[in-house]
PDB file of C-alpha atoms in Angstrom:
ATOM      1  CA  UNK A 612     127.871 146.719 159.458  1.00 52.00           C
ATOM      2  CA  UNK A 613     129.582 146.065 163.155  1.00 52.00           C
ATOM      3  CA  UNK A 614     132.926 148.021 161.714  1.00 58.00           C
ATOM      4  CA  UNK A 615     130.684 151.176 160.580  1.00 59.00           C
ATOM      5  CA  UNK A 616     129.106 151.533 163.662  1.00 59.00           C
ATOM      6  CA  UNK A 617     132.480 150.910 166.004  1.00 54.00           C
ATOM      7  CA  UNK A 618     133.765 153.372 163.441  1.00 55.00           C
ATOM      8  CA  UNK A 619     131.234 155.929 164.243  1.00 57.00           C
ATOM      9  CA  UNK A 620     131.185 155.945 168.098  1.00 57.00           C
ATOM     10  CA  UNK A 621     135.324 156.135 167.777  1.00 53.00           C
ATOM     11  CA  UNK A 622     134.911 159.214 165.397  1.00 56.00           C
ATOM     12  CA  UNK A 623     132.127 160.779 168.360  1.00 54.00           C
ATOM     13  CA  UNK A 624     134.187 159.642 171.306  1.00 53.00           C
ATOM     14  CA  UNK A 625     137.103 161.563 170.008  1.00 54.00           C
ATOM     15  CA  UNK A 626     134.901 164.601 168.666  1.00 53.00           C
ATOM     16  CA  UNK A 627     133.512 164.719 172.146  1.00 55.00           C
ATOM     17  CA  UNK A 628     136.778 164.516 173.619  1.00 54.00           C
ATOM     18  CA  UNK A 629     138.055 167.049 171.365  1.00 50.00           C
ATOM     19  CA  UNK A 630     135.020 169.590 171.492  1.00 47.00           C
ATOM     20  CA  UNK A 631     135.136 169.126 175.634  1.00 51.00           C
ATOM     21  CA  UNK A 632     138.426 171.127 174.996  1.00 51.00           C
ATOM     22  CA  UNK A 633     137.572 173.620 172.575  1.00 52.00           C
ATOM     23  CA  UNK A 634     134.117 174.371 172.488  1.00 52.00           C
ATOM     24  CA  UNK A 635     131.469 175.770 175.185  1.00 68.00           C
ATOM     25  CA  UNK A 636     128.637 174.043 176.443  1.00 73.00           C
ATOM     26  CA  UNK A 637     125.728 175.193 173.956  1.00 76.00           C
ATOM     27  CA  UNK A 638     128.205 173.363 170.991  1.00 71.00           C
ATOM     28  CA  UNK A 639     128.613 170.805 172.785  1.00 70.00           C
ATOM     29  CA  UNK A 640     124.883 170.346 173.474  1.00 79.00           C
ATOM     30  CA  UNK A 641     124.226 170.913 169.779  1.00 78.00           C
ATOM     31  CA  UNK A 642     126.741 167.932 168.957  1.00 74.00           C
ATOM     32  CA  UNK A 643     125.059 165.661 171.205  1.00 78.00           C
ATOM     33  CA  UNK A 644     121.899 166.623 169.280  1.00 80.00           C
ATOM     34  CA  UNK A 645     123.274 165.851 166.119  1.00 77.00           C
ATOM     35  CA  UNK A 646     125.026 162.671 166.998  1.00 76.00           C
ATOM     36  CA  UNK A 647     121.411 161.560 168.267  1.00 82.00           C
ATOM     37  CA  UNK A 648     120.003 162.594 165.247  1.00 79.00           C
ATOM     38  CA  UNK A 649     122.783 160.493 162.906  1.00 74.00           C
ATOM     39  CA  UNK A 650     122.195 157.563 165.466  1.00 77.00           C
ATOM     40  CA  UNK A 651     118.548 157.517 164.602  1.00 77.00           C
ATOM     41  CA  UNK A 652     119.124 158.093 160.827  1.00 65.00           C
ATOM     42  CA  UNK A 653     121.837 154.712 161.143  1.00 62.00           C
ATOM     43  CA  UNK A 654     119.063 153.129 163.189  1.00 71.00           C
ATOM     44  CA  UNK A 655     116.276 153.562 160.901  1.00 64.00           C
ATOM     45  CA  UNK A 656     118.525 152.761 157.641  1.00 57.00           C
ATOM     46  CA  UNK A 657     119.502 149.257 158.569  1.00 63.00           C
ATOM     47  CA  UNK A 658     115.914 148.864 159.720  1.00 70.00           C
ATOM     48  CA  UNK A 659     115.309 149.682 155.806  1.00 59.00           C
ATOM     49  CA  UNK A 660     117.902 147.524 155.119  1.00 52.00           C
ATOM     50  CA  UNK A 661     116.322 144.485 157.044  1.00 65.00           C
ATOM     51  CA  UNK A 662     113.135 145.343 155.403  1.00 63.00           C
ATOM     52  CA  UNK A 663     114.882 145.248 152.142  1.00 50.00           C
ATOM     53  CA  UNK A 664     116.239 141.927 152.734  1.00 65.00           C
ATOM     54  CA  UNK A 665     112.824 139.862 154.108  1.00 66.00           C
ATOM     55  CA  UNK A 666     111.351 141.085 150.998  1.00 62.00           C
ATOM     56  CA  UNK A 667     114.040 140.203 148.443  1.00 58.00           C
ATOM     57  CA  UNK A 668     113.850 136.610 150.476  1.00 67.00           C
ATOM     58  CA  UNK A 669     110.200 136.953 149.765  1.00 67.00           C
ATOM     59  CA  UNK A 670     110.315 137.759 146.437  1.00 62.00           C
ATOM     60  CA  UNK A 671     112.848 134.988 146.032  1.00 70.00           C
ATOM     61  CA  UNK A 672     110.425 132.588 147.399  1.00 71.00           C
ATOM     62  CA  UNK A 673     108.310 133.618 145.023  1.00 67.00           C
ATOM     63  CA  UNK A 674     109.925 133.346 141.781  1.00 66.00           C
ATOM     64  CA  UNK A 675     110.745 129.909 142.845  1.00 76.00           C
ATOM     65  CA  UNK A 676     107.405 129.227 143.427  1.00 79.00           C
ATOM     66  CA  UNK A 677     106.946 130.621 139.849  1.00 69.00           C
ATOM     67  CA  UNK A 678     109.765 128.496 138.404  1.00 73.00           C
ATOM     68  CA  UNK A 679     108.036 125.372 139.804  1.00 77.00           C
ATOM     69  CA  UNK A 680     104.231 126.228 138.738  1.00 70.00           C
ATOM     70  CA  UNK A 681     105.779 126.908 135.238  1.00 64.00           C
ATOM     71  CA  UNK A 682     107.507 123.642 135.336  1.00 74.00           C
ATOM     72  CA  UNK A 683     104.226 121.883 136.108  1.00 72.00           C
ATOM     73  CA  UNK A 684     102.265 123.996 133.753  1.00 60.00           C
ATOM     74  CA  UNK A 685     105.449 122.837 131.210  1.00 69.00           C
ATOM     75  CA  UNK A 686     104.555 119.344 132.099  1.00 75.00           C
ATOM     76  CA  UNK A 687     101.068 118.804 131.585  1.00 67.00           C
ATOM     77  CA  UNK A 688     101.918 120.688 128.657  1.00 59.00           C
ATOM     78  CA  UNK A 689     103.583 118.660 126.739  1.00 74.00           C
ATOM     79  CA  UNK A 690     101.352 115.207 128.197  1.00 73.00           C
ATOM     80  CA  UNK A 691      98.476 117.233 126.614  1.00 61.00           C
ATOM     81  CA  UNK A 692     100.274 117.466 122.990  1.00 65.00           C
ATOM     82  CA  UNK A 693     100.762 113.376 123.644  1.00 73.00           C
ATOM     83  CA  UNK A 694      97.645 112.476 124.487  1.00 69.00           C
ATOM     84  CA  UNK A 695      96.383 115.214 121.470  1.00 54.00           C
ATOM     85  CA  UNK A 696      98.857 113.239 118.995  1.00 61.00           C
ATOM     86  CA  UNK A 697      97.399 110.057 120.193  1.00 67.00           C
ATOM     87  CA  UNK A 698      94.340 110.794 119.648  1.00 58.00           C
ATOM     88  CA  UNK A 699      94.837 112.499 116.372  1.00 50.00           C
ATOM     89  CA  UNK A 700      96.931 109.404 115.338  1.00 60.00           C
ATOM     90  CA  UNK A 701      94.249 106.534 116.449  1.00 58.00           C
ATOM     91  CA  UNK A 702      91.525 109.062 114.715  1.00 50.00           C
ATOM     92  CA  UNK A 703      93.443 108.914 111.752  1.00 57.00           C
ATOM     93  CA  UNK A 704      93.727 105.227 111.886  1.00 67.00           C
ATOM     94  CA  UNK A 705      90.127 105.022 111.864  1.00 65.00           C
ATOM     95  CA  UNK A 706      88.890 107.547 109.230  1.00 61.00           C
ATOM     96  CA  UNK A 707      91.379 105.616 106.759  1.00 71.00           C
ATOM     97  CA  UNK A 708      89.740 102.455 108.043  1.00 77.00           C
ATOM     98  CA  UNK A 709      85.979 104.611 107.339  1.00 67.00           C
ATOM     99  CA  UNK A 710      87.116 105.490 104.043  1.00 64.00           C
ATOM    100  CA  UNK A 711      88.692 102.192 102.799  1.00 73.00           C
ATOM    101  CA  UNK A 712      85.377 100.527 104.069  1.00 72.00           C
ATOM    102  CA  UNK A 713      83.451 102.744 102.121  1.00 63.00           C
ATOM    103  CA  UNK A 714      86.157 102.090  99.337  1.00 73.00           C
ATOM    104  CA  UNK A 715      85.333  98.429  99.499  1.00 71.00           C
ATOM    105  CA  UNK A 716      81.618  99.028  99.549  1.00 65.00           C
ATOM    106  CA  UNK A 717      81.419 101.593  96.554  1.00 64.00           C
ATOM    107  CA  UNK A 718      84.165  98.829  94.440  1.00 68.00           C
ATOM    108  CA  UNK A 719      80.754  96.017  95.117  1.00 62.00           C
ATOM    109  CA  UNK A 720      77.751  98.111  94.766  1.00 60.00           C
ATOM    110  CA  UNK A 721      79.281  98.613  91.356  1.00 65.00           C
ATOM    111  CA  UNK A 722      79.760  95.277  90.752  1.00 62.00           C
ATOM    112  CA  UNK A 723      76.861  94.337  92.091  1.00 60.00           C
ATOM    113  CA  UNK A 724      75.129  97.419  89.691  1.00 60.00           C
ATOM    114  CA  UNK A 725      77.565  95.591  86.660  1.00 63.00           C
ATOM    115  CA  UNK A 726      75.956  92.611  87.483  1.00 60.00           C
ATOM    116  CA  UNK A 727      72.384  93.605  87.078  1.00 60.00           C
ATOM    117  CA  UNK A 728      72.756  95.458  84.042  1.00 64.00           C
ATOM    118  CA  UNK A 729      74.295  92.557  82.563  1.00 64.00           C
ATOM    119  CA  UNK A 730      71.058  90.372  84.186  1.00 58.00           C
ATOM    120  CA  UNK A 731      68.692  92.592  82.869  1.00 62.00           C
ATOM    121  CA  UNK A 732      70.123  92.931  79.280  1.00 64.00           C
ATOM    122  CA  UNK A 733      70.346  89.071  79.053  1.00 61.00           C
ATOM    123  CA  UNK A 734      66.315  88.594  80.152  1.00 59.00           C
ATOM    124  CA  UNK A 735      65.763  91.702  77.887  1.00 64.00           C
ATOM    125  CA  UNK A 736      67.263  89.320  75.396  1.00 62.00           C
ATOM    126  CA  UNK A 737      65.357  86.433  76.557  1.00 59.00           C
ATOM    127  CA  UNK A 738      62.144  88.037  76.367  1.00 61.00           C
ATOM    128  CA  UNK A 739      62.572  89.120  72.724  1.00 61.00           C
ATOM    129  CA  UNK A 740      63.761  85.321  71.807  1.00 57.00           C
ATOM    130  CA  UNK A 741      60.414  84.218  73.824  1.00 58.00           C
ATOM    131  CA  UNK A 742      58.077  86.350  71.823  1.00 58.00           C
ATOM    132  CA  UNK A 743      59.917  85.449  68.898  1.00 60.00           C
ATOM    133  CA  UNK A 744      59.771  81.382  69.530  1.00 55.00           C
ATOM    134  CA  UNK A 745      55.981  81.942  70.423  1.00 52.00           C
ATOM    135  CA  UNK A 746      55.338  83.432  67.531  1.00 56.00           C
ATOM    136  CA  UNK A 747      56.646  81.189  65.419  1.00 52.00           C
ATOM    137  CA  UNK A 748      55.394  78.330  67.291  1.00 46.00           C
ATOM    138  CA  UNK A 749      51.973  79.758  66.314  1.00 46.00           C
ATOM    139  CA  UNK A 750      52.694  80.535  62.611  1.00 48.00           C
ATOM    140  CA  UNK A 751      54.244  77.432  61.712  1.00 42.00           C
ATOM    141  CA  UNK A 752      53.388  74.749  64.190  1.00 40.00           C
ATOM    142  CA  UNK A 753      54.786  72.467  61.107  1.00 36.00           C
ATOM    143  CA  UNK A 754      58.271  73.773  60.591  1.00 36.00           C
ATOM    144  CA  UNK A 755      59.544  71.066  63.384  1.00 38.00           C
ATOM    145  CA  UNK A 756      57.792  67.392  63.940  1.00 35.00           C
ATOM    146  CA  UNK A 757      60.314  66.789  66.544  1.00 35.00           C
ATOM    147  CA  UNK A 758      58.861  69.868  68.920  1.00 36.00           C
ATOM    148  CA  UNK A 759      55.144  69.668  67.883  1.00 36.00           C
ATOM    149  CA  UNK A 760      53.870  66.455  67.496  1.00 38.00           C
ATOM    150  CA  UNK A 761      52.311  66.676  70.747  1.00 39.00           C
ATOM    151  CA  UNK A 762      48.572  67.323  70.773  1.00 37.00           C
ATOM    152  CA  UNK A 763      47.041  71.076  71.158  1.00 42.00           C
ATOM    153  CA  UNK A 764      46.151  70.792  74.419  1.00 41.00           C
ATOM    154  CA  UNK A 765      49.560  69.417  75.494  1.00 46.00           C
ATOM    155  CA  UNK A 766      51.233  72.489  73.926  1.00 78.00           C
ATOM    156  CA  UNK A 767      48.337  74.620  75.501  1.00 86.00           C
ATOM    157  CA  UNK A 768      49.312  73.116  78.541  1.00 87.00           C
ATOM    158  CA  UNK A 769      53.368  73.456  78.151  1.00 90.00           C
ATOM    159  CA  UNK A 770      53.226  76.826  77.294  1.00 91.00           C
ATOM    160  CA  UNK A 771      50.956  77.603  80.334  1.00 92.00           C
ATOM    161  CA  UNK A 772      53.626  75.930  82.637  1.00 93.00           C
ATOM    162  CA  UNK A 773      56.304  77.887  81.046  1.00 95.00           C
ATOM    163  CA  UNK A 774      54.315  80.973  81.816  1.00 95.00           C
ATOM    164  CA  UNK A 775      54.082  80.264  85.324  1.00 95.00           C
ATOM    165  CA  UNK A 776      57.537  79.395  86.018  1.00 96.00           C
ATOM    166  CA  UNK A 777      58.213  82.761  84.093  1.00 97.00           C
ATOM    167  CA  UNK A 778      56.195  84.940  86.129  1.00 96.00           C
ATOM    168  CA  UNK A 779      58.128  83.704  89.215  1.00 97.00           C
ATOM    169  CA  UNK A 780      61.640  84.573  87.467  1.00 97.00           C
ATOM    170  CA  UNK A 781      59.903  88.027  86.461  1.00 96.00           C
ATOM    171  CA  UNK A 782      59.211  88.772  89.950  1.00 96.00           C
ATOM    172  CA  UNK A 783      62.252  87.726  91.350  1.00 96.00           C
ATOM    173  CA  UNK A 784      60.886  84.541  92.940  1.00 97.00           C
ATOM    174  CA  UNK A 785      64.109  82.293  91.845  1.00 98.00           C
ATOM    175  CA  UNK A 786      64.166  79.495  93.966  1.00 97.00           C
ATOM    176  CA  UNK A 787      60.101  78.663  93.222  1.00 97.00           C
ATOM    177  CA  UNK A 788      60.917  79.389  88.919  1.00 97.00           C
ATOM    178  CA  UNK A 789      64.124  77.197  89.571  1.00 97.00           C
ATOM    179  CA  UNK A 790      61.728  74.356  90.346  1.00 97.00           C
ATOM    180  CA  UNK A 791      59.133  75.344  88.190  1.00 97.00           C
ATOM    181  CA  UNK A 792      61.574  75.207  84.885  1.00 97.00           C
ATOM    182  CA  UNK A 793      62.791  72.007  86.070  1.00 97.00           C
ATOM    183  CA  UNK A 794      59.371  70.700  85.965  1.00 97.00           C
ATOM    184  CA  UNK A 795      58.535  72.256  82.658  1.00 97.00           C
ATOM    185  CA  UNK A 796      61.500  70.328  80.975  1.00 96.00           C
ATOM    186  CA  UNK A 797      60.784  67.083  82.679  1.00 96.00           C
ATOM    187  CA  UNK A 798      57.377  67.476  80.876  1.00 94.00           C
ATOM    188  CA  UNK A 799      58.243  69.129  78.088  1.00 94.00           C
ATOM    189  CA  UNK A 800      62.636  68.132  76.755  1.00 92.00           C
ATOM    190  CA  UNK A 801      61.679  68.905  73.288  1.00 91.00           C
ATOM    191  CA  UNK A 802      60.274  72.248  73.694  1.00 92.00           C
ATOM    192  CA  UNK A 803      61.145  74.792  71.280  1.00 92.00           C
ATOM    193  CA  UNK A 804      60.618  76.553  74.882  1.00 94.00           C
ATOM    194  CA  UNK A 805      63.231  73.887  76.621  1.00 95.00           C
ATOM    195  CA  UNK A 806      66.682  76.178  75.929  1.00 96.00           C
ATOM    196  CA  UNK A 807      64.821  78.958  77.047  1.00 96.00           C
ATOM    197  CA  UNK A 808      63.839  77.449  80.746  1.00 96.00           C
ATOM    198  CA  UNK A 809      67.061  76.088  81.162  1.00 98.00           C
ATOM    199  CA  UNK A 810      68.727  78.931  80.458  1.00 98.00           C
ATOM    200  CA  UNK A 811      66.926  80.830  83.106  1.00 97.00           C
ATOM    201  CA  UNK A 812      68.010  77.808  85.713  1.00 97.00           C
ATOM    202  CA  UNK A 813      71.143  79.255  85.377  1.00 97.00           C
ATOM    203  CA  UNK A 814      70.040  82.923  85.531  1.00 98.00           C
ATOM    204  CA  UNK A 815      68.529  81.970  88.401  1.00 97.00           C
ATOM    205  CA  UNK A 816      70.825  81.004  90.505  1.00 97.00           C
ATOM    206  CA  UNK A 817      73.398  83.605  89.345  1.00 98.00           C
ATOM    207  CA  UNK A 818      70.863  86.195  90.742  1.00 97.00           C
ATOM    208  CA  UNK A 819      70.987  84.325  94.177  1.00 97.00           C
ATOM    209  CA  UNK A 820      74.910  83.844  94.065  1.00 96.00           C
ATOM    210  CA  UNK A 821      75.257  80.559  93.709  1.00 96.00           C
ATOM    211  CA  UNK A 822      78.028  80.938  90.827  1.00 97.00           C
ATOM    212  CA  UNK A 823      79.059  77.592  90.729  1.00 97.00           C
ATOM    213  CA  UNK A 824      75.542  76.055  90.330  1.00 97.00           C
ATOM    214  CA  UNK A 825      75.127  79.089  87.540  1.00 97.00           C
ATOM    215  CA  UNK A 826      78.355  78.067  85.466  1.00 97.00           C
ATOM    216  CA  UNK A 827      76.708  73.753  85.403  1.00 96.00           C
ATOM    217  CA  UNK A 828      73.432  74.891  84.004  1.00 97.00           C
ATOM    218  CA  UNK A 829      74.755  77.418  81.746  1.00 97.00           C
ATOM    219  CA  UNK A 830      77.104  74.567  80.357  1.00 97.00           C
ATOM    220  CA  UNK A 831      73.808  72.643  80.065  1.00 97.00           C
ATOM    221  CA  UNK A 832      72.712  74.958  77.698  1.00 96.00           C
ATOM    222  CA  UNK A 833      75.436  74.324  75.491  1.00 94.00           C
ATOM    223  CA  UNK A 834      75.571  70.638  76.005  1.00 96.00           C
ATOM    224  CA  UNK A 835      71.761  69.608  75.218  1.00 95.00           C
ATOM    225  CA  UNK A 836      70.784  72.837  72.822  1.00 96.00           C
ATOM    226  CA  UNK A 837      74.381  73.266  70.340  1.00 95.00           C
ATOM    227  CA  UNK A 838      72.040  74.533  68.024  1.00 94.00           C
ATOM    228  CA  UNK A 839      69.816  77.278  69.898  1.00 94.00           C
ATOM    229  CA  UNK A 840      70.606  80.569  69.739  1.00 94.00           C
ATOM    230  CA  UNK A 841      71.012  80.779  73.193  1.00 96.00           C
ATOM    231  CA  UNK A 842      74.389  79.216  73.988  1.00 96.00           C
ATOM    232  CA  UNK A 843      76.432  82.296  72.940  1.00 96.00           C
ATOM    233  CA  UNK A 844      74.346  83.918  76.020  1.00 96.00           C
ATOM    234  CA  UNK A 845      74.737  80.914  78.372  1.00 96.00           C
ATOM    235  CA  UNK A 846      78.786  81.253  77.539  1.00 97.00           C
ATOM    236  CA  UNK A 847      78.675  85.287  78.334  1.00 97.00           C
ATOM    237  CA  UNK A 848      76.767  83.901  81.909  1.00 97.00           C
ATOM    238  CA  UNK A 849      79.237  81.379  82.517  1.00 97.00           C
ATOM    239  CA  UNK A 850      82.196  83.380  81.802  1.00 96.00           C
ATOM    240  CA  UNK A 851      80.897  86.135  84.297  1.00 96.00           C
ATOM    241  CA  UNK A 852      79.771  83.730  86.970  1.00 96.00           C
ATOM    242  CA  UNK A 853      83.932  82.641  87.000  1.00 96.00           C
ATOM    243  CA  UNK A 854      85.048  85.903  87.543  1.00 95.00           C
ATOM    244  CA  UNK A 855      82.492  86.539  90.429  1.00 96.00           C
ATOM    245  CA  UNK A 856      84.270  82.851  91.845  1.00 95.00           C
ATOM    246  CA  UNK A 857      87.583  84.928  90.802  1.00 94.00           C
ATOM    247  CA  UNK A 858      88.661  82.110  88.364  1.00 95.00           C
ATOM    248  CA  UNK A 859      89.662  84.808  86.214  1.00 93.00           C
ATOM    249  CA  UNK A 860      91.313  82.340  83.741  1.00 94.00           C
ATOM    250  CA  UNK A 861      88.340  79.829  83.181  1.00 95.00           C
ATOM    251  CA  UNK A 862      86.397  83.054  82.879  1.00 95.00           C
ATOM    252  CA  UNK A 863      88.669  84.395  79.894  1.00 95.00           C
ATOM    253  CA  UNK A 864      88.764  80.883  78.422  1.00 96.00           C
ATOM    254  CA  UNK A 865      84.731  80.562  78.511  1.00 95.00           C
ATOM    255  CA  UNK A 866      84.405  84.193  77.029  1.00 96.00           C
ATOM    256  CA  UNK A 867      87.352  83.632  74.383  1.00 96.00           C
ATOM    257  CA  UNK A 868      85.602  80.756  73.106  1.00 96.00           C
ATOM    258  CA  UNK A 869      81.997  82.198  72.489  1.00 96.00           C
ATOM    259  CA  UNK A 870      84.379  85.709  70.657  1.00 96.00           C
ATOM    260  CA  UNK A 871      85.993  82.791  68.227  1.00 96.00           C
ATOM    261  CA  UNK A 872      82.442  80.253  67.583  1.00 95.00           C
ATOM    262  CA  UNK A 873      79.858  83.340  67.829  1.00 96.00           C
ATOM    263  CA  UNK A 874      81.719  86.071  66.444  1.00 94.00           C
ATOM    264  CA  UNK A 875      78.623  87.889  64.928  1.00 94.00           C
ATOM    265  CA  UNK A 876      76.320  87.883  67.979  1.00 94.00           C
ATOM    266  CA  UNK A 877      75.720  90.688  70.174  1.00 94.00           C
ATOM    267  CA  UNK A 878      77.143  88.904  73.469  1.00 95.00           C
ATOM    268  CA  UNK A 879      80.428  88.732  71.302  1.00 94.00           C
ATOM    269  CA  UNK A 880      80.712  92.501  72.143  1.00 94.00           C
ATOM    270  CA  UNK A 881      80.308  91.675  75.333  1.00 95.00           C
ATOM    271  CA  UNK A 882      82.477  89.508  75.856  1.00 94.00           C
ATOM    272  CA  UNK A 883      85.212  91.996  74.890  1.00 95.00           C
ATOM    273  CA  UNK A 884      84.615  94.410  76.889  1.00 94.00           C
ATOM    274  CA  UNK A 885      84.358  91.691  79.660  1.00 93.00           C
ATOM    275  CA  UNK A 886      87.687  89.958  78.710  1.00 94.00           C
ATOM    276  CA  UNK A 887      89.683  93.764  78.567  1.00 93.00           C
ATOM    277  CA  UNK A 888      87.949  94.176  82.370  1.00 91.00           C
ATOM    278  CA  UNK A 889      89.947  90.882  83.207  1.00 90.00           C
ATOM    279  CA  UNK A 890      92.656  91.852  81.890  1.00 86.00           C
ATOM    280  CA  UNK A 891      93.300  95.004  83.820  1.00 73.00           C
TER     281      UNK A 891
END
């Protein structure tokens, strides 16, 4: 910019110098104008130019400033999209967790639900063999010496402590019928009623969990009553109160056995179904 402008006053010293010579005084006046004129045109264009270069600084500033709030915008950015994906990942983590939990719960309602049905079948049985065997008791009190030569009132008074410890296994009351059946067959071994109450000893404490007392009186069943019709159900009891200890091969042994000596009896179906459930 220094070169233009010693270039320009050169050009108007010598066009002064040379106009002096040639030209008259009102040209010469009118030069001078004009060279004021150009001087003020030169003037105001590197103000413009000055101008033009505090504001391109400016706007340099502020693209920079751009640059960096985009940069920080950038950043926080992509810490949001982590902290998202954590979040996301850890809520993940826990719905599976939900759903396997719920899994788990659903998998024992239904054995719990397997269980009952198989409970209330077996007392649905129970209750048919009762009416039957009291029926019988009262039609033929002479068909057996061994189980009625007590006196009338003693069988009045076993079958009204059968009854009682009944009602309590009815209503759910296990741990009071447990002791009440016990009692009954201390009083009363040769019961035609005596298979019967210790058969729902076992029940009993199947209904309360206690598997492993469940599976000795069950076997009690078979051991003191071979011949009463219901040690192919105390086998079906025992077999299922294995599997709930998850002695899955005592429980297949317990139900194989009652399929091969009790072949005809309902709880033989049963026990198929039971021993293909195993199996699986």
């Amino acid at each position: 910019m220094s070169t233009t402008r010693l270039l320009i006053s050169c050009l108007l010293l010598l066009a002064s110098g040379w106009l002096s010579a040639c030209v008259n005084p009102q040209q010469v006046e009118l030069l001078e104008r004009e060279q004021r004129r150009l001087r003020s045109d030169v003037n105001s264009l590197h103000t413009d130019v000055d101008n033009f270069r505090a504001m391109l600084a400016d706007t340099r500033a502020n693209i920079q400033q751009m640059q960096r709030d985009l940069s920080a915008i950038k950043e926080r950015i992509d810490e949001t999209r982590v902290q998202v994906g954590r979040q996301l990942g850890q809520t993940s983590k826990e719905g599976d967790q939900r759903v396997k939990n719920l899994e788990d719960r659903l998998a024992k309602l239904e054995q719990d639900a397997n269980a009952q049905s198989e409970l209330i079948k077996s007392r649905e049985d129970e209750l048919k063999q009762l009416r039957d065997s009291l029926q019988q008791a009262a039609q033929k009190p002479e068909a057996d010496n061994s189980y009625v030569d007590l006196s009338l009132a003693e069988s009045e008074s076993a079958r009204k402590d059968f009854e009682t410890a009944w009602r309590l296994f009815e209503k759910k009351d296990y741990r009071n019928a447990i002791g009440r059946f016990r009692d009954f067959l201390k009083r009363n071994p040769k019961s035609r009623l005596a298979p019967t109450a210790q058969f729902s000893i076992g029940e009993s404490h199947f209904a309360l969990k206690e598997f492993d007392k469940a599976i000795v009186e069950f076997d009690e069943v078979r051991r003191k009553y071979p011949q009463s019709d219901k040690v192919a159900g105390a086998l079906l009891r025992q077999g299922s109160a294995f599997a709930e200890l998850g002695e899955k091969l005592n429980a297949r042994l317990v139900l194989q056995e009652l399929v091969e000596k009790y072949p005809q009896s309902p709880e033989a179906g049963r026990a198929k179904q039971r021993l293909k459930a195993l199996e699986s």
